[in-house]
Amino acid sequence: MIRSCLRGLAVLGGVGVFSGLPACSWFEDPTPDTVRVLVTGDASTPAALIVSQSFNAGLTERGSTAVSLFAADTLIRTLPFDTVINLVGGIDQGDAKRFFFEAQRDQENLSNVQVRIYLDSDLRFDVGGPLTSQEIYRWAYIFNQLFTNVIEVI
C-alpha cells in the first residue's frame, strides 16, 4: 500500500504531490469504529458480561494491567451472545477510543465458553474454556496503548 502510494506520488511530481496525498489514506482516522463481542458456549446458561467505554488503564509495578472503571454495564445474558457496539471518542474528539469487556459466571459455573472480540472485522481476542469463580475472561483496548494479558480491575 505505502509503496504504491509513493510510486503514485513520484509520478505526480511538483504541485500534484499534494493532490495525491488523500488517495493514500494517510490522513484517515486509523482507529476502529466498532467492536463485536461474540460469546458462545453452554446454551441457555446465563453469564455475567461487563462492558465499558469509560475507564482508565495502566501498568502496575507487578507488570499486570490495572483497569479502573468509571462506568460500566453489567448484562446477564444466556449464551450465545453476539453484539456490535459503536466505539465513541477518537482523534477528532480528543479522546482515544476504548473498550473493556469481562465475562464471568452468573450463579453457576459454565463448563465451556468461547469469547471472541473483533475490532471492526479483525479478531483481537479469542479465548475459551470453563467460566468459574476463579476463571474470568477480561480484555481491554485503548487505541495506541499496549496491555498485558493479566488484567486487574481496581
Tab-separated table of C-alpha atoms in Angstrom, residues 34-129:
chain	number	residue	atom	x	y	z
A	34	THR	CA	-16.956	-0.901	16.052
A	35	VAL	CA	-16.280	-3.740	18.443
A	36	ARG	CA	-18.078	-7.073	18.060
A	37	VAL	CA	-18.417	-9.315	21.108
A	38	LEU	CA	-19.305	-12.964	20.481
A	39	VAL	CA	-19.689	-15.291	23.475
A	40	THR	CA	-20.721	-18.886	22.829
A	41	GLY	CA	-20.815	-21.990	24.985
A	42	ASP	CA	-23.232	-23.788	27.274
A	43	ALA	CA	-26.539	-22.993	25.553
A	44	SER	CA	-29.242	-21.320	27.627
A	45	THR	CA	-26.886	-20.832	30.586
A	46	PRO	CA	-26.631	-17.247	31.864
A	47	ALA	CA	-23.307	-15.440	32.130
A	48	ALA	CA	-22.474	-12.001	33.534
A	49	LEU	CA	-20.951	-9.757	30.878
A	50	ILE	CA	-19.460	-6.388	31.814
A	51	VAL	CA	-18.785	-3.759	29.136
A	52	SER	CA	-17.398	-0.250	29.445
A	53	GLN	CA	-16.062	2.590	27.344
A	54	SER	CA	-15.443	4.755	30.385
A	55	PHE	CA	-12.281	3.568	32.124
A	56	ASN	CA	-8.614	4.243	32.602
A	57	ALA	CA	-5.812	1.691	32.452
A	58	GLY	CA	-2.099	1.432	33.134
A	59	LEU	CA	0.629	-0.982	34.146
A	60	THR	CA	1.191	-1.933	37.770
A	61	GLU	CA	4.613	-2.416	39.375
A	62	ARG	CA	3.987	-6.203	39.094
A	63	GLY	CA	3.687	-5.899	35.335
A	64	SER	CA	-0.058	-6.517	35.030
A	65	THR	CA	-2.632	-4.119	33.629
A	66	ALA	CA	-4.807	-2.265	36.149
A	67	VAL	CA	-8.198	-1.060	34.929
A	68	SER	CA	-10.283	1.475	36.818
A	69	LEU	CA	-13.894	1.571	35.600
A	70	PHE	CA	-15.731	4.899	35.801
A	71	ALA	CA	-18.988	3.491	34.422
A	72	ALA	CA	-19.950	0.036	33.178
A	73	ASP	CA	-22.957	-2.002	32.126
A	74	THR	CA	-23.442	-5.483	33.584
A	75	LEU	CA	-25.522	-7.715	31.359
A	76	ILE	CA	-26.884	-11.086	32.462
A	77	ARG	CA	-27.359	-12.939	29.180
A	78	THR	CA	-27.928	-16.516	28.148
A	79	LEU	CA	-25.482	-17.831	25.602
A	80	PRO	CA	-24.913	-17.394	22.739
A	81	PHE	CA	-24.413	-13.623	22.927
A	82	ASP	CA	-23.474	-11.596	19.848
A	83	THR	CA	-23.495	-7.797	19.641
A	84	VAL	CA	-21.794	-4.947	17.795
A	85	ILE	CA	-21.032	-1.746	19.713
A	86	ASN	CA	-20.067	1.597	18.172
A	87	LEU	CA	-16.884	2.947	19.743
A	88	VAL	CA	-17.036	6.521	20.999
A	89	GLY	CA	-14.183	9.022	21.031
A	90	GLY	CA	-11.417	9.276	18.504
A	91	ILE	CA	-8.727	11.584	17.256
A	92	ASP	CA	-11.224	14.191	16.103
A	93	GLN	CA	-12.826	14.256	19.591
A	94	GLY	CA	-9.539	14.479	21.509
A	95	ASP	CA	-10.006	11.128	23.250
A	96	ALA	CA	-8.775	7.643	22.437
A	97	LYS	CA	-11.347	5.019	21.535
A	98	ARG	CA	-11.508	2.409	24.285
A	99	PHE	CA	-13.398	-0.731	25.244
A	100	PHE	CA	-13.350	-3.044	28.268
A	101	PHE	CA	-15.002	-6.463	28.464
A	102	GLU	CA	-15.294	-9.046	31.213
A	103	ALA	CA	-17.099	-12.395	31.168
A	104	GLN	CA	-17.807	-14.159	34.447
A	105	ARG	CA	-20.209	-16.769	35.686
A	106	ASP	CA	-23.584	-15.595	36.912
A	107	GLN	CA	-24.738	-18.106	39.539
A	108	GLU	CA	-23.299	-21.362	38.297
A	109	ASN	CA	-20.114	-22.462	36.552
A	110	LEU	CA	-20.082	-22.849	32.804
A	111	SER	CA	-18.014	-25.767	31.529
A	112	ASN	CA	-17.334	-24.477	28.039
A	113	VAL	CA	-17.277	-20.826	26.937
A	114	GLN	CA	-15.667	-19.224	23.893
A	115	VAL	CA	-15.112	-15.432	23.843
A	116	ARG	CA	-14.201	-13.672	20.612
A	117	ILE	CA	-13.781	-9.910	20.242
A	118	TYR	CA	-13.331	-8.161	16.910
A	119	LEU	CA	-12.262	-4.571	16.252
A	120	ASP	CA	-14.074	-3.777	13.030
A	121	SER	CA	-13.509	-7.169	11.333
A	122	ASP	CA	-10.125	-8.042	12.924
A	123	LEU	CA	-10.175	-10.790	15.561
A	124	ARG	CA	-8.270	-9.396	18.570
A	125	PHE	CA	-9.275	-11.706	21.446
A	126	ASP	CA	-10.051	-15.417	21.237
A	127	VAL	CA	-10.125	-17.500	24.420
A	128	GLY	CA	-12.110	-20.465	25.593
A	129	GLY	CA	-12.579	-22.852	28.471
